Amino acid sequence: MYIIIVDAGPEGSSLIDLAVEEGHEVALIDSHEDRARAVLKKHQIRVFQADIAEGAILEEAEASRADALVATTSDDSINLMAMFMGKELGIETLVSVVNEKLHQSLFKRLDVAILGDPEVIIARQLYQLLNRKRN
């Protein structure tokens, strides 16, 4: 599977690690030079140090052959733009972190699989781990 990931923050970096470990082809688009370099040092993947809003960055990343586009930034407007552009380019699977509940409906209109309330999901996982230790 060919996956394009937008942003190499904590979630994006972890996703890159998992996808590469599973043998998937991965490309990263990140506007932060330091994060892009860190990923290049760790993995042999295609890295585009650019803003997703830059005209043809998804085309340069060969979005036409991508199986999935995943946006993991902490900015819903950037994530939404990435999903809209991915939809326009015909990427079949669109997945995004959505940081504000009020924005979820915008992503759903584009038929994006969303991960809402990341903090709550992490808190639940931590709580489950606590309960396992007690039992």
XYZ file of N, CA and C in Angstrom:
405
model
N 0.846 -1.169 0.000
C 0.000 0.000 0.000
C 0.902 1.246 0.000
N 0.500 2.266 -0.751
C 1.224 3.537 -0.783
C 0.429 4.561 0.016
N 1.040 5.077 1.079
C 0.379 5.990 2.010
C 1.118 7.318 2.020
N 0.373 8.397 1.858
C 0.934 9.737 1.999
C 0.475 10.274 3.352
N 1.430 10.695 4.160
C 1.139 11.212 5.498
C 1.497 12.689 5.540
N 0.569 13.484 6.048
C 0.794 14.918 6.188
C 1.089 15.199 7.650
N 2.331 15.588 7.930
C 2.806 16.013 9.245
C 3.512 14.879 9.981
N 4.703 15.187 10.436
C 5.504 14.221 11.190
C 5.604 14.603 12.655
N 4.477 15.093 13.193
C 4.416 15.298 14.632
C 4.366 13.935 15.304
N 4.030 13.879 16.582
C 4.029 12.594 17.291
C 3.167 11.514 16.636
N 1.935 11.861 16.254
C 1.049 10.871 15.652
C 1.547 10.443 14.272
N 1.926 11.410 13.462
C 2.405 11.103 12.117
C 3.687 10.285 12.132
N 4.604 10.638 13.022
C 5.864 9.889 13.122
C 5.611 8.449 13.549
N 4.726 8.256 14.502
C 4.405 6.902 14.948
C 3.739 6.111 13.834
N 2.868 6.767 13.077
C 2.219 6.101 11.952
C 3.239 5.709 10.883
N 4.188 6.589 10.619
C 5.259 6.273 9.663
C 6.014 5.036 10.130
N 6.390 5.013 11.411
C 7.105 3.856 11.959
C 6.324 2.563 11.728
N 5.039 2.573 12.059
C 4.203 1.375 11.906
C 4.069 0.961 10.447
N 3.799 1.925 9.581
C 3.590 1.618 8.162
C 4.858 1.059 7.524
N 6.000 1.657 7.834
C 7.273 1.180 7.277
C 7.583 -0.212 7.815
N 7.349 -0.418 9.106
C 7.583 -1.724 9.731
C 6.742 -2.816 9.067
N 5.538 -2.451 8.630
C 4.643 -3.403 7.965
C 4.940 -3.547 6.469
N 5.937 -2.813 5.981
C 6.352 -2.950 4.595
C 5.612 -2.085 3.593
N 4.900 -1.075 4.073
C 4.180 -0.188 3.168
C 5.113 0.891 2.626
N 4.792 1.375 1.457
C 5.512 2.507 0.878
C 4.896 3.775 1.453
N 5.737 4.668 1.927
C 5.250 5.865 2.612
C 5.919 7.104 2.043
N 5.127 8.161 1.938
C 5.654 9.489 1.614
C 5.178 10.436 2.705
N 6.010 11.397 3.045
C 5.678 12.387 4.060
C 5.677 13.770 3.435
N 4.678 14.557 3.804
C 4.657 15.985 3.481
C 4.624 16.716 4.809
N 5.649 17.524 5.066
C 5.720 18.267 6.326
C 6.390 19.603 6.056
N 5.833 20.656 6.608
C 6.385 21.994 6.367
C 7.562 22.316 7.284
N 7.802 21.498 8.296
C 8.892 21.742 9.241
C 10.157 21.008 8.802
N 11.184 21.765 8.504
C 12.432 21.189 8.005
C 13.063 20.217 8.997
N 13.050 20.559 10.279
C 13.675 19.690 11.280
C 12.986 18.331 11.378
N 11.673 18.323 11.311
C 10.946 17.044 11.383
C 11.161 16.234 10.112
N 11.169 16.908 8.978
C 11.405 16.206 7.712
C 12.774 15.535 7.726
N 13.776 16.251 8.208
C 15.134 15.681 8.280
C 15.205 14.513 9.255
N 14.518 14.636 10.376
C 14.523 13.559 11.377
C 13.938 12.277 10.791
N 12.873 12.409 10.020
C 12.261 11.230 9.393
C 13.214 10.639 8.357
N 13.871 11.487 7.587
C 14.826 10.994 6.581
C 15.988 10.235 7.209
N 16.409 10.668 8.387
C 17.495 9.979 9.077
C 17.062 8.591 9.555
N 15.795 8.464 9.858
C 15.273 7.225 10.441
C 14.777 6.229 9.400
N 14.195 6.726 8.310
C 13.560 5.859 7.307
C 13.964 6.268 5.894
N 13.980 5.292 5.026
C 14.209 5.583 3.614
C 12.859 5.691 2.922
N 12.231 6.846 3.094
C 10.947 7.120 2.457
C 11.077 8.439 1.713
N 10.087 8.738 0.894
C 10.073 10.019 0.196
C 9.556 11.078 1.162
N 10.307 12.164 1.276
C 9.932 13.251 2.169
C 9.881 14.542 1.373
N 8.779 15.250 1.522
C 8.586 16.529 0.852
C 8.462 17.597 1.930
N 9.464 18.444 2.027
C 9.426 19.518 3.003
C 8.675 20.672 2.348
N 7.366 20.708 2.623
C 6.499 21.684 1.973
C 5.200 21.815 2.747
N 4.510 22.892 2.471
C 3.176 23.120 3.020
C 2.174 22.425 2.102
N 1.196 21.762 2.667
C 0.200 21.043 1.868
C -0.536 21.988 0.916
N -0.609 23.256 1.263
C -1.302 24.222 0.415
C -0.513 24.600 -0.830
N 0.772 24.220 -0.882
C 1.561 24.502 -2.071
C 0.960 23.748 -3.244
N 0.666 24.484 -4.277
C -0.034 23.993 -5.447
C 0.050 22.532 -5.800
N 1.199 22.052 -6.165
C 1.273 20.717 -6.757
C 2.014 19.703 -5.893
N 2.072 19.937 -4.572
C 2.861 19.026 -3.744
C 2.276 17.613 -3.723
N 0.964 17.484 -3.728
C 0.381 16.141 -3.758
C 0.647 15.454 -5.094
N 0.617 16.194 -6.170
C 0.950 15.604 -7.462
C 2.415 15.167 -7.487
N 3.288 15.988 -6.901
C 4.699 15.644 -6.836
C 4.916 14.374 -5.998
N 4.067 14.197 -5.001
C 4.145 13.005 -4.158
C 3.438 11.811 -4.810
N 3.006 11.989 -6.046
C 2.332 10.941 -6.826
C 1.028 10.476 -6.177
N 0.203 11.454 -5.830
C -1.097 11.163 -5.228
C -1.968 10.295 -6.131
N -1.724 10.347 -7.427
C -2.551 9.565 -8.362
C -2.423 8.071 -8.129
N -1.341 7.639 -7.495
C -1.190 6.208 -7.220
C -1.299 5.873 -5.728
N -1.612 6.885 -4.913
C -1.719 6.669 -3.464
C -2.980 5.886 -3.125
N -2.827 4.969 -2.195
C -3.976 4.217 -1.680
C -4.654 4.970 -0.552
N -3.890 5.806 0.150
C -4.439 6.518 1.305
C -3.686 7.815 1.540
N -4.423 8.770 2.083
C -3.866 10.046 2.518
C -4.289 10.223 3.964
N -3.312 10.497 4.835
C -3.593 10.644 6.263
C -3.047 11.989 6.729
N -3.910 12.799 7.353
C -3.491 14.104 7.884
C -3.503 14.041 9.403
N -2.367 14.408 10.000
C -2.236 14.275 11.455
C -1.835 15.571 12.147
N -2.046 16.711 11.502
C -1.626 17.965 12.125
C -2.568 18.338 13.266
N -2.150 19.304 14.061
C -3.000 19.800 15.145
C -3.893 20.946 14.663
N -3.842 21.239 13.367
C -4.622 22.329 12.778
C -5.676 21.744 11.838
N -6.930 21.817 12.250
C -8.007 21.236 11.448
C -8.127 21.846 10.061
N -7.783 23.125 9.916
C -7.886 23.745 8.595
C -6.876 23.128 7.626
N -5.681 22.814 8.121
C -4.679 22.158 7.275
C -5.133 20.747 6.941
N -5.635 20.037 7.941
C -6.111 18.673 7.711
C -7.263 18.655 6.708
N -8.189 19.595 6.858
C -9.331 19.651 5.950
C -8.884 19.967 4.522
N -7.939 20.882 4.381
C -7.426 21.204 3.054
C -6.783 19.973 2.425
N -5.999 19.246 3.207
C -5.365 18.027 2.700
C -6.425 17.023 2.238
N -7.468 16.860 3.023
C -8.520 15.899 2.674
C -9.276 16.335 1.419
N -9.550 17.624 1.318
C -10.237 18.139 0.128
C -9.395 17.902 -1.117
N -8.105 18.210 -1.017
C -7.216 18.025 -2.164
C -7.094 16.539 -2.509
N -7.005 15.694 -1.500
C -6.943 14.251 -1.735
C -8.197 13.737 -2.421
N -9.347 14.249 -1.996
C -10.622 13.867 -2.617
C -10.639 14.298 -4.082
N -10.197 15.520 -4.334
C -10.153 16.045 -5.701
C -9.234 15.214 -6.603
N -8.178 14.657 -6.018
C -7.225 13.859 -6.790
C -7.603 12.382 -6.854
N -8.718 12.030 -6.237
C -9.226 10.666 -6.343
C -8.588 9.650 -5.423
N -7.954 10.092 -4.345
C -7.391 9.149 -3.384
C -8.559 8.473 -2.667
N -8.561 7.157 -2.701
C -9.712 6.398 -2.213
C -9.912 6.477 -0.695
N -8.841 6.337 0.065
C -8.960 6.322 1.516
C -8.386 7.602 2.096
N -9.249 8.346 2.768
C -8.869 9.609 3.399
C -9.100 9.482 4.898
N -8.057 9.756 5.675
C -8.134 9.631 7.130
C -7.526 10.886 7.739
N -8.171 11.408 8.783
C -7.646 12.626 9.396
C -7.912 12.666 10.888
N -6.982 13.282 11.588
C -7.216 13.682 12.967
C -8.100 14.922 12.899
N -9.105 14.979 13.762
C -9.942 16.176 13.881
C -9.859 16.615 15.331
N -9.338 17.801 15.532
C -9.047 18.269 16.883
C -10.225 18.938 17.577
N -11.116 19.539 16.815
C -12.285 20.223 17.377
C -13.560 19.497 16.960
N -14.358 19.098 17.936
C -15.608 18.373 17.644
C -16.481 19.104 16.631
N -16.529 20.413 16.727
C -17.375 21.205 15.836
C -17.000 21.031 14.360
N -15.769 20.613 14.086
C -15.302 20.473 12.706
C -15.570 19.093 12.113
N -15.995 18.148 12.926
C -16.155 16.780 12.443
C -17.109 16.667 11.259
N -18.178 17.428 11.279
C -19.160 17.332 10.185
C -18.561 17.759 8.842
N -17.625 18.707 8.856
C -16.980 19.133 7.612
C -16.192 17.979 6.988
N -15.496 17.236 7.820
C -14.716 16.101 7.336
C -15.637 14.981 6.859
N -16.714 14.764 7.594
C -17.654 13.699 7.225
C -18.303 13.978 5.868
N -18.520 15.243 5.541
C -19.085 15.596 4.227
C -18.187 15.139 3.088
N -16.892 15.066 3.346
C -15.934 14.604 2.341
C -15.729 13.094 2.404
N -16.476 12.432 3.287
C -16.362 10.983 3.478
C -14.978 10.594 4.001
N -14.495 11.396 4.942
C -13.199 11.161 5.560
C -13.399 10.332 6.821
N -12.576 9.308 6.991
C -12.561 8.565 8.248
C -11.822 9.442 9.251
N -12.480 9.739 10.369
C -11.888 10.691 11.300
C -11.511 10.040 12.628
N -10.476 10.598 13.196
C -10.069 10.272 14.551
C -10.302 11.545 15.340
N -11.427 11.579 16.055
C -11.775 12.759 16.823
C -11.351 12.611 18.268
N -11.127 13.712 18.913
C -10.743 13.746 20.319
C -9.563 12.844 20.640
N -8.406 13.062 20.016
C -7.245 12.207 20.273
C -6.888 12.106 21.755
N -7.071 13.213 22.493
C -6.734 13.196 23.916
C -7.610 12.211 24.678
N -8.895 12.153 24.323
C -9.817 11.239 24.994
C -9.449 9.789 24.681
N -9.078 9.524 23.453
C -8.687 8.164 23.061
C -7.447 7.732 23.850
N -6.484 8.613 23.965
C -5.273 8.298 24.727
C -5.616 8.095 26.194
N -6.454 8.953 26.744
C -6.842 8.823 28.152
C -7.545 7.487 28.400
N -8.434 7.077 27.493
C -9.117 5.785 27.642
C -8.120 4.629 27.616
N -7.167 4.705 26.708
C -6.153 3.651 26.610
C -5.330 3.585 27.894
N -4.947 4.729 28.413
C -4.201 4.766 29.667
C -5.025 4.174 30.813
N -6.299 4.517 30.849
C -7.178 4.002 31.898
C -7.323 2.480 31.789
N -7.436 1.963 30.573
C -7.504 0.513 30.383
C -6.234 -0.160 30.863
N -5.094 0.445 30.610
C -3.830 -0.110 31.096
C -3.777 -0.121 32.616
N -4.292 0.929 33.238
C -4.352 0.972 34.696
C -5.211 -0.157 35.236
N -6.358 -0.370 34.610
C -7.269 -1.427 35.054
C -6.654 -2.797 34.880
N -5.890 -3.029 33.825
C -5.230 -4.318 33.616
C -4.217 -4.585 34.720
N -3.521 -3.546 35.149
C -2.509 -3.696 36.202
C -3.163 -4.059 37.533
N -4.367 -3.564 37.774
C -5.063 -3.834 39.038
C -5.661 -5.226 39.065
N -5.975 -5.795 37.914
C -6.644 -7.107 37.872
C -5.681 -8.238 37.834
